[in-house]
Coordinates of C-alpha atoms in Angstrom, one line a residue:
M12 CA 13.1 -75.5 -45.4
S13 CA 12.1 -71.9 -44.8
L14 CA 16.1 -71.1 -45.4
K15 CA 16.1 -72.7 -48.5
L16 CA 12.9 -71.3 -49.8
N17 CA 14.1 -67.7 -49.0
I18 CA 17.6 -68.4 -50.7
S19 CA 15.8 -69.7 -54.0
G20 CA 13.5 -66.4 -53.7
Q21 CA 16.8 -64.4 -53.5
I22 CA 18.2 -66.2 -56.6
K23 CA 14.9 -65.7 -58.6
R24 CA 14.8 -62.0 -57.6
R25 CA 18.7 -61.8 -58.6
R26 CA 18.1 -63.4 -61.9
R27 CA 14.8 -61.4 -62.7
R28 CA 17.2 -58.1 -62.2
S29 CA 19.7 -59.1 -64.2
R30 CA 17.6 -60.2 -66.8
R31 CA 16.0 -56.7 -66.7
R32 CA 19.5 -55.0 -66.4
R33 CA 20.3 -56.6 -69.9
S34 CA 17.1 -55.9 -71.7
R35 CA 17.6 -52.4 -70.5
R36 CA 21.3 -52.2 -71.9
R37 CA 19.9 -53.8 -75.2
R38 CA 17.3 -51.3 -75.5
R39 CA 19.6 -48.4 -74.9
R40 CA 22.2 -49.7 -77.3
R41 CA 19.2 -50.3 -80.0
R42 CA 18.3 -46.8 -79.2
R43 CA 21.5 -45.1 -79.8
R44 CA 22.3 -47.0 -82.8
R45 CA 18.9 -45.8 -84.3
K46 CA 19.6 -42.3 -83.6
R47 CA 23.0 -42.6 -85.0
R48 CA 21.8 -44.0 -88.1
R49 CA 19.2 -41.4 -88.4
K50 CA 21.7 -38.6 -88.0
E51 CA 24.0 -40.2 -90.7
K52 CA 21.1 -40.7 -93.0
K53 CA 20.0 -36.9 -92.4
K54 CA 23.7 -35.5 -93.1
R55 CA 24.2 -37.9 -96.4
K56 CA 20.8 -36.7 -97.7
K57 CA 21.8 -33.1 -96.8
K58 CA 25.5 -33.3 -98.6
K59 CA 23.5 -35.1 -101.8
K60 CA 21.0 -32.0 -101.9
K61 CA 23.7 -29.8 -101.5
K62 CA 26.0 -31.9 -104.2
R63 CA 23.0 -31.7 -106.5
K64 CA 22.3 -28.0 -106.3
K65 CA 26.0 -27.4 -107.2
K66 CA 26.0 -29.8 -109.8
N67 CA 22.7 -28.2 -111.5
H68 CA 24.4 -24.8 -110.8
L69 CA 27.9 -25.9 -112.7
R70 CA 25.6 -27.7 -115.5
G71 CA 24.4 -24.3 -116.5
E72 CA 27.7 -22.4 -116.8
A73 CA 30.8 -25.0 -116.5
S74 CA 32.3 -27.3 -118.6
R75 CA 32.2 -31.3 -118.3
E76 CA 36.0 -31.2 -117.0
E77 CA 34.7 -29.5 -113.7
E78 CA 31.8 -32.1 -113.3
E79 CA 34.0 -35.0 -113.7
E80 CA 36.3 -33.4 -111.0
E81 CA 33.4 -33.0 -108.7
E82 CA 32.4 -36.8 -109.2
E83 CA 35.7 -37.8 -108.5
E84 CA 35.6 -36.1 -105.1
E85 CA 32.1 -37.5 -104.5
E86 CA 33.5 -41.0 -105.1
E87 CA 36.2 -40.4 -102.9
E88 CA 33.7 -39.0 -100.0
E89 CA 31.7 -41.9 -100.5
E90 CA 34.4 -44.2 -99.9
E91 CA 35.4 -42.4 -96.7
E92 CA 32.0 -42.6 -95.4
E93 CA 32.1 -46.4 -96.4
E94 CA 35.2 -47.1 -94.2
E95 CA 34.2 -45.2 -91.4
E96 CA 30.9 -47.1 -91.2
E97 CA 33.0 -50.1 -91.6
E98 CA 35.1 -49.4 -88.6
E99 CA 32.1 -48.5 -86.5
E100 CA 30.6 -51.9 -87.5
R101 CA 34.2 -53.5 -86.6
K102 CA 34.2 -51.6 -83.1
R103 CA 30.6 -52.9 -82.3
K104 CA 31.5 -56.6 -82.9
E105 CA 34.7 -56.2 -80.8
E106 CA 32.5 -54.5 -77.8
K107 CA 30.0 -57.6 -78.4
E108 CA 32.6 -60.1 -78.4
E109 CA 34.3 -58.5 -75.2
D110 CA 30.8 -58.6 -73.7
E111 CA 30.2 -62.2 -74.3
E112 CA 33.7 -63.0 -73.1
G113 CA 33.0 -61.3 -69.5
R114 CA 29.8 -63.1 -69.4
K115 CA 31.4 -66.4 -70.0
S116 CA 34.1 -65.7 -67.3
R117 CA 31.6 -64.6 -64.8
K118 CA 29.6 -68.0 -65.7
R119 CA 32.6 -69.8 -64.9
K120 CA 32.9 -68.2 -61.5
R121 CA 29.5 -68.6 -60.5
R122 CA 30.2 -72.5 -61.5
R123 CA 33.3 -72.8 -59.4
K124 CA 31.5 -71.1 -56.5
R125 CA 28.9 -73.4 -56.7
R126 CA 31.4 -76.6 -56.7
S127 CA 33.2 -75.3 -53.8

């Protein structure tokens, strides 16, 4: 009886530890994601401010042709930023899928061990 109780205690401890690890990992990922998003937002804001300044400066002296060229450049830059964000999201999804597959395989291994 005492052996059985001890084993169940070990199992509980292991589960608790793995749960903690998982939650820590999640928290860390969330924190990193938030930090990255904040940085990107700041960068975008700065860029926009710079563009606005430039535009206002040009508006005072330059013709419409130059403004149109700048607008085209802005659109291209925005498209590039969107593509980069999509790639990052795709990578995150792939990582998540890999994590899930790893978890499933570990589960299968555990089941096999229990059966044998």
